[in-house]
XYZ file of C-alpha atoms in Angstrom:
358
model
C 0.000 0.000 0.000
C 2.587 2.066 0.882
C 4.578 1.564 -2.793
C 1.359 2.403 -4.012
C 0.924 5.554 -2.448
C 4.307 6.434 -3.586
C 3.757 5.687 -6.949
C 1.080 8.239 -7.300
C 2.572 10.951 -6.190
C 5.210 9.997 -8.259
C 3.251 10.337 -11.047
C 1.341 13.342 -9.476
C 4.528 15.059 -9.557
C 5.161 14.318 -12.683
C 2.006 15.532 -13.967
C 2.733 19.229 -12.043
C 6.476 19.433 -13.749
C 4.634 18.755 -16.868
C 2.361 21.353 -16.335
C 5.284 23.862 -15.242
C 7.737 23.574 -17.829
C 4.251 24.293 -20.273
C 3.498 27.499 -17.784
C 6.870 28.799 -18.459
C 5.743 28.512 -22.484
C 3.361 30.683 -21.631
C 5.332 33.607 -21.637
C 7.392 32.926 -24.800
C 4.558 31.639 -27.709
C 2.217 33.920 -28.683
C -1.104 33.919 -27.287
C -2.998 34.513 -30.276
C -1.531 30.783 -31.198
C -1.470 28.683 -28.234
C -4.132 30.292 -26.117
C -4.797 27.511 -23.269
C -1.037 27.712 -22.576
C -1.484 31.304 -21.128
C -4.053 29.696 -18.315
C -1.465 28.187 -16.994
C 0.879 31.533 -16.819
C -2.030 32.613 -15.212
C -1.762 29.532 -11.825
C 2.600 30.089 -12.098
C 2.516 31.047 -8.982
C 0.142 27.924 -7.294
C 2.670 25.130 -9.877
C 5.560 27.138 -7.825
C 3.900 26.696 -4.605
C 3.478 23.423 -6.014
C 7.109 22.553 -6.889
C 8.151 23.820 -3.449
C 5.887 21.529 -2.024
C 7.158 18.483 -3.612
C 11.090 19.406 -2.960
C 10.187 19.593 1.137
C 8.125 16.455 0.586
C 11.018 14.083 -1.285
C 13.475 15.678 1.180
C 11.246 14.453 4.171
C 10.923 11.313 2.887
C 14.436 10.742 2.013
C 14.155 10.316 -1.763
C 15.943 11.726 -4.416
C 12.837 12.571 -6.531
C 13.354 15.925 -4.928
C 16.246 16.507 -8.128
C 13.059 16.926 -10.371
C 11.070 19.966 -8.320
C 14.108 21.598 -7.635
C 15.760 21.225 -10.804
C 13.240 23.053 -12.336
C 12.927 25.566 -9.942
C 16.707 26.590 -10.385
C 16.507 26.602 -14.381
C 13.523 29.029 -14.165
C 14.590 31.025 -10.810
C 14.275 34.158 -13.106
C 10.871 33.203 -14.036
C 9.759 32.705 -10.636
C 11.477 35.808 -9.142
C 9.094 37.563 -11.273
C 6.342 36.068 -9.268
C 7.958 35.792 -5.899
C 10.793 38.177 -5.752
C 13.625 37.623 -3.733
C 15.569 40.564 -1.559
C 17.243 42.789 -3.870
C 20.041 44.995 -4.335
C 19.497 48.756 -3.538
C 20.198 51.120 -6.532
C 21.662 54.813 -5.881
C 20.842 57.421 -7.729
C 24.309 59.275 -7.457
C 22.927 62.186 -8.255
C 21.574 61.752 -11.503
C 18.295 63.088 -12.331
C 14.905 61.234 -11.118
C 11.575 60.999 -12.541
C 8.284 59.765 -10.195
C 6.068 57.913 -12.135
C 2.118 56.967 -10.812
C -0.054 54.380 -12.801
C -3.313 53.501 -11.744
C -6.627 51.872 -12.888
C -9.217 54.319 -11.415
C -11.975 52.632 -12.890
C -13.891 55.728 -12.858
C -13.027 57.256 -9.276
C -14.287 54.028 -7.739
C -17.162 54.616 -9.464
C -17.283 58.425 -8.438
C -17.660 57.160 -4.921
C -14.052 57.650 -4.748
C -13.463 61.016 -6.522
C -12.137 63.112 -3.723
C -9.637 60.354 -2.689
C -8.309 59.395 -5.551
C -7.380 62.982 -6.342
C -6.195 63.288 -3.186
C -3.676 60.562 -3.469
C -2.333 61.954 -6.828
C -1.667 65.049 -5.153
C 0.031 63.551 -2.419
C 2.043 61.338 -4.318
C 3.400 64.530 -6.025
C 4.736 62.232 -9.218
C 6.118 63.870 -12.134
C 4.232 62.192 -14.531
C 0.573 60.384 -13.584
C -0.992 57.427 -16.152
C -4.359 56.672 -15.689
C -6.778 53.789 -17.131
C -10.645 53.855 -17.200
C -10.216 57.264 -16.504
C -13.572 59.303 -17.692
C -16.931 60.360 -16.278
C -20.725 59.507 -16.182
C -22.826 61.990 -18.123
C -25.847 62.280 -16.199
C -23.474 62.872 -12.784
C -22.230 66.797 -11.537
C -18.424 64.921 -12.219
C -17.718 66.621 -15.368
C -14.491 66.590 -17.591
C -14.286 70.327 -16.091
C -14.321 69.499 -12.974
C -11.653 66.795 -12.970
C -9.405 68.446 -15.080
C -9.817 71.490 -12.684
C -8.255 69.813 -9.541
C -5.703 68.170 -11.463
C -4.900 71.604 -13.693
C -2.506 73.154 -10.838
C -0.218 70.182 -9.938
C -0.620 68.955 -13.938
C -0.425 71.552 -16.655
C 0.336 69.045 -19.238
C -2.425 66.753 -20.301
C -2.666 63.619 -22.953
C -6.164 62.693 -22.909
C -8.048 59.832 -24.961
C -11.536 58.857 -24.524
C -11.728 55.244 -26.412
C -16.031 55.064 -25.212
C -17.534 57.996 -25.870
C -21.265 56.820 -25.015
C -24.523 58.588 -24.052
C -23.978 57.092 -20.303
C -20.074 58.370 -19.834
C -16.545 58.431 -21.348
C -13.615 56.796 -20.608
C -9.898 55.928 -21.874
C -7.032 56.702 -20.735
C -4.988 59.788 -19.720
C -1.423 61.399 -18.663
C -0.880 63.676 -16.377
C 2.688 65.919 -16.547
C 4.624 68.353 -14.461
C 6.604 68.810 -17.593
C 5.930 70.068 -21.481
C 4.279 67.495 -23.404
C 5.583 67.927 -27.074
C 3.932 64.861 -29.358
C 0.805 63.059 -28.144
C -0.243 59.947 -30.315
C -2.291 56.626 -29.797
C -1.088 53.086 -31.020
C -3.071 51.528 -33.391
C -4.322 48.025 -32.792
C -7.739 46.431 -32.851
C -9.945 46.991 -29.716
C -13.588 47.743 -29.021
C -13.107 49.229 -26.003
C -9.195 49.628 -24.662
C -6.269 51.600 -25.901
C -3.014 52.805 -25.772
C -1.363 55.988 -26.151
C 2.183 57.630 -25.930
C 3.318 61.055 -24.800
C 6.736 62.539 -25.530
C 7.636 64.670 -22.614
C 10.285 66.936 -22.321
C 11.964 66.329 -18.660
C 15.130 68.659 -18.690
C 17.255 68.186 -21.093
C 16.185 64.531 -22.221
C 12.629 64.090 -23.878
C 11.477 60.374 -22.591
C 8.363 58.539 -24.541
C 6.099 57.347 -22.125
C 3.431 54.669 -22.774
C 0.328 54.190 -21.396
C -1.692 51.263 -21.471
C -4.500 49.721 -21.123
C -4.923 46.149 -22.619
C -7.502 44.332 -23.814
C -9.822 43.390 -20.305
C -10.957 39.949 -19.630
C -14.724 40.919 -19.799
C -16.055 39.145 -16.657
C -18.078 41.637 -15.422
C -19.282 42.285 -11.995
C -22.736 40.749 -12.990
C -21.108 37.310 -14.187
C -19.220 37.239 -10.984
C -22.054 37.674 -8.972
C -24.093 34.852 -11.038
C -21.224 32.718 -10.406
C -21.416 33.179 -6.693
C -25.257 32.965 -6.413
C -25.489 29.704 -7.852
C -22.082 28.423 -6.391
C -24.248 26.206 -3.442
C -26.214 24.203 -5.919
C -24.071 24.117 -9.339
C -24.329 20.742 -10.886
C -21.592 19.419 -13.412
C -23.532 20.855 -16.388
C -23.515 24.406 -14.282
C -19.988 23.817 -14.274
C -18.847 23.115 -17.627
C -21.143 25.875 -18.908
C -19.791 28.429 -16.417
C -16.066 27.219 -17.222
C -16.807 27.710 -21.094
C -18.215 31.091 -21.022
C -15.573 32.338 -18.148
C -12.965 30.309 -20.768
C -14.507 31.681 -24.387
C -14.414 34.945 -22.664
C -10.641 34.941 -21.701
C -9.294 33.222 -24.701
C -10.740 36.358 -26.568
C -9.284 38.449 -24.349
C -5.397 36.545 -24.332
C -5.603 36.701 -28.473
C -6.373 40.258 -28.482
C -3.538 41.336 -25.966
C -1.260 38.914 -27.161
C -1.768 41.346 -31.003
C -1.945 45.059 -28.985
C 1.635 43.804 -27.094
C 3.265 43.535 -30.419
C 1.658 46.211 -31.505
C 2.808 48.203 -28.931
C 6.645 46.638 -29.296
C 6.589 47.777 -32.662
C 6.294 51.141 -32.028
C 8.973 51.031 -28.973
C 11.198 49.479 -31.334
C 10.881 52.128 -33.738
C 11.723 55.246 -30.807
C 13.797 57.320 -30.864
C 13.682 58.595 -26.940
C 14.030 56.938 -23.812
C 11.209 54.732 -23.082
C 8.897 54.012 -20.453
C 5.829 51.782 -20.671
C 3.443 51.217 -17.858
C -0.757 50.665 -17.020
C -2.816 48.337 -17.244
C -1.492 45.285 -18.785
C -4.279 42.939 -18.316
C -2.057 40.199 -18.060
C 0.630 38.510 -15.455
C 4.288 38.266 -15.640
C 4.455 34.738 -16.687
C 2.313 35.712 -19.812
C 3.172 36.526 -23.682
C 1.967 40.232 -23.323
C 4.499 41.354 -20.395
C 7.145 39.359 -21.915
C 6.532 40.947 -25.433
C 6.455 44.457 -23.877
C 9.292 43.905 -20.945
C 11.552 43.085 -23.699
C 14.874 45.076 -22.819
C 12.784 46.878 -20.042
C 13.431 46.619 -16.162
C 10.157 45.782 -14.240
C 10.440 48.798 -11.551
C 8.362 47.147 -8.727
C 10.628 43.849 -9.540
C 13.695 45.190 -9.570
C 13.280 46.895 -6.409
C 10.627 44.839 -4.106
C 10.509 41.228 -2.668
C 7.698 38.930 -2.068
C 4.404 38.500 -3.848
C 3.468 41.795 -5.351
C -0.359 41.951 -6.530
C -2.321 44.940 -7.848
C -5.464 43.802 -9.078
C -7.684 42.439 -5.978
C -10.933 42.010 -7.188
C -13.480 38.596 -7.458
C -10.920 36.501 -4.918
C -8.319 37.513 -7.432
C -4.394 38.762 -6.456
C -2.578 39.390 -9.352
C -0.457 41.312 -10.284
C -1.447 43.513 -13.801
C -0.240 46.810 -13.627
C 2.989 47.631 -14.486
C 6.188 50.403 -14.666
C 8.838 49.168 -17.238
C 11.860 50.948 -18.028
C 14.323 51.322 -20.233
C 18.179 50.723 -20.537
C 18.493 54.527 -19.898
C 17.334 54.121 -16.511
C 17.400 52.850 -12.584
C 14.920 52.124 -10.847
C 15.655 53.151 -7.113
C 12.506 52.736 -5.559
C 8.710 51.440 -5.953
C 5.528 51.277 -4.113
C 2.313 49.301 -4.751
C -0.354 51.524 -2.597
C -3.340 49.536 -0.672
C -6.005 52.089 -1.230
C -9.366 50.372 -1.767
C -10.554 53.073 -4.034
C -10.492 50.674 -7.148
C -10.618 47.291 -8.130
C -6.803 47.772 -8.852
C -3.647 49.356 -6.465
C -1.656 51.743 -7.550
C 2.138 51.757 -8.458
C 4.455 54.371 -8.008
C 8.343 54.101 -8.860
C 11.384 56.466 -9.267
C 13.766 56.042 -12.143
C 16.909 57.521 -12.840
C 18.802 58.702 -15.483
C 21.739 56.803 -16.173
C 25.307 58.517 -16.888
């Protein structure tokens, strides 16, 4: 009996290395080709968990099966520090010049409900240059375009706005905020119904840096599917199941194709600039996924390069993931970075410093 139960998890963790070296695929063929292999990018972080698991176990019980977990774990340590960073080296700016950078999902102030403190925290993060996503306003509410522009107007006299939904309920896109002279304002072209991306040049001393902001193509499970989900979830049968897993599945795969055609999109266009680059929003997508590693390309990840542990932004529906993003370039550091706990959103904040490089 014993033999037996060893033989199955044997072949159990076989099954989960299987499954892991395919998750680190994930983030290397495209989405728009192989779309079930981004699912598992998605659950990285439970087959690391998983791997872990299985190295304590085979060391506890004395067996040398341990070799396979942590072998893999050591070939892909710098796909899994991407997940669950490790303590890091501290980066000084020896006086070289710094820019603050703020990107944040807003979905629409919270809803409005969170107007006066999201504005708030922009102002108090004083950053140099603020992205937002789902930024806009309801038409039929007293939160007009005037009146958001006019608390931002003082600490922001530089403004790239782009409303991708302009509908008879509200508008919303995206939109940058700078401290300093925006010169060239343009949006990337890709298909999208409803998300976008845009680029402002912006002239910070004597260096003009291109800054992207994003947001990719959303999974589309809205707050009403979730809620469906959860009010049958005490008497779902298995044809509840597999028709909840297909339309939660048909609505993602969409989704990964899309993003996995706006990240090369994107690419393109940072391959073809002249400035110093930084890209950051809403990605949509995890690390261990084709659309960071398409855009990351030659970038630092600010929040990895300068945190440890699990960083999450988006924690919404029982999901911690982390979305939202602050690459940089080969021109610059990153010394510091910040994912903020605010419950104003479905999403957190992320603030970093970058500096130039000599």
């Amino acid at each position: 009996m014993r033999k037996l139960i060893k033989y199955a998890i044997v072949i159990v963790n076989i099954v989960f290395a299987a499954l892991y070296l395919l998750a680190l695929l994930a983030a290397v063929v495209p989405a728009d080709r192989f779309v079930w292999l981004s699912f598992l990018g998605l659950i990285f972080p439970l087959l690391v968990i998983a791997q872990i698991g299985f190295v304590i176990f085979w060391i506890c019980s004395r067996k040398w099966w341990f070799l396979l977990s942590l072998s893999l774990l050591i070939v892909s340590h710098s796909a899994v520090n991407q997940v669950f960073t490790l303590p890091h080296t501290k980066h000084a700016a020896a006086g070289q010049p710094t820019i603050k950078i703020l990107t944040y999902n807003i979905s629409l102030f919270g809803g409005q409900k969170h107007f006066d403190d999201i504005i708030a925290l922009i102002k108090q993060t004083d950053a140099d240059i603020v992205c937002l996503q789902e930024f806009g306003f309801y038409n039929n509410s007293q939160l007009s375009q005037d009146k958001i522009l006019a608390q931002l107007d003082q600490h922001y006299p530089y403004r790239h706005l782009w409303y991708k939904n302009q509908r008879q309920r509200f508008w919303w896109g995206v939109a940058t905020f700078s401290k300093h002279p925006i010169v060239n304002k343009q949006k990337v072209t890709y298909p999208s119904a409803y998300n976008v991306s845009i680029y402002s040049d912006i002239v910070v001393g004597a260096d003009t840096v291109r800054v992207f902001n994003n947001h990719l193509e959303s999974n589309k499970l809205t707050s009403r599917d979730m809620q469906r989900y959860k009010n049958r979830a005490n008497h779902l049968n298995s044809d509840d199941i597999r028709s909840i897993a297909g339309h939660m599945s048909q609505k993602m795969s969409a989704a990964y194709r899309l993003r996995a055609v706006q990240a090369r999109a994107v690419a393109d266009v940072v391959a073809a600039t002249p400035y110093s680059t930084v890209i950051c929003g809403d990605f949509n997508d995890v690390t261990q996924s084709y659309t960071y590693h398409t855009l990351a390309k030659g970038m630092t990840d600010a929040v990895i390069d300068t945190r440890s542990g699990y960083n999450y932004t988006f924690h919404d529906n029982g999901l911690f993931v982390n979305i939202d993003h602050i690459l940089a370039d080969k021109h610059f550091t990153p010394l510091t970075a910040d994912i903020l706990h605010v419950d104003y959103s479905d999403h957190y904040p992320v603030i970093a410093t970058i500096a130039k490089r000599k």
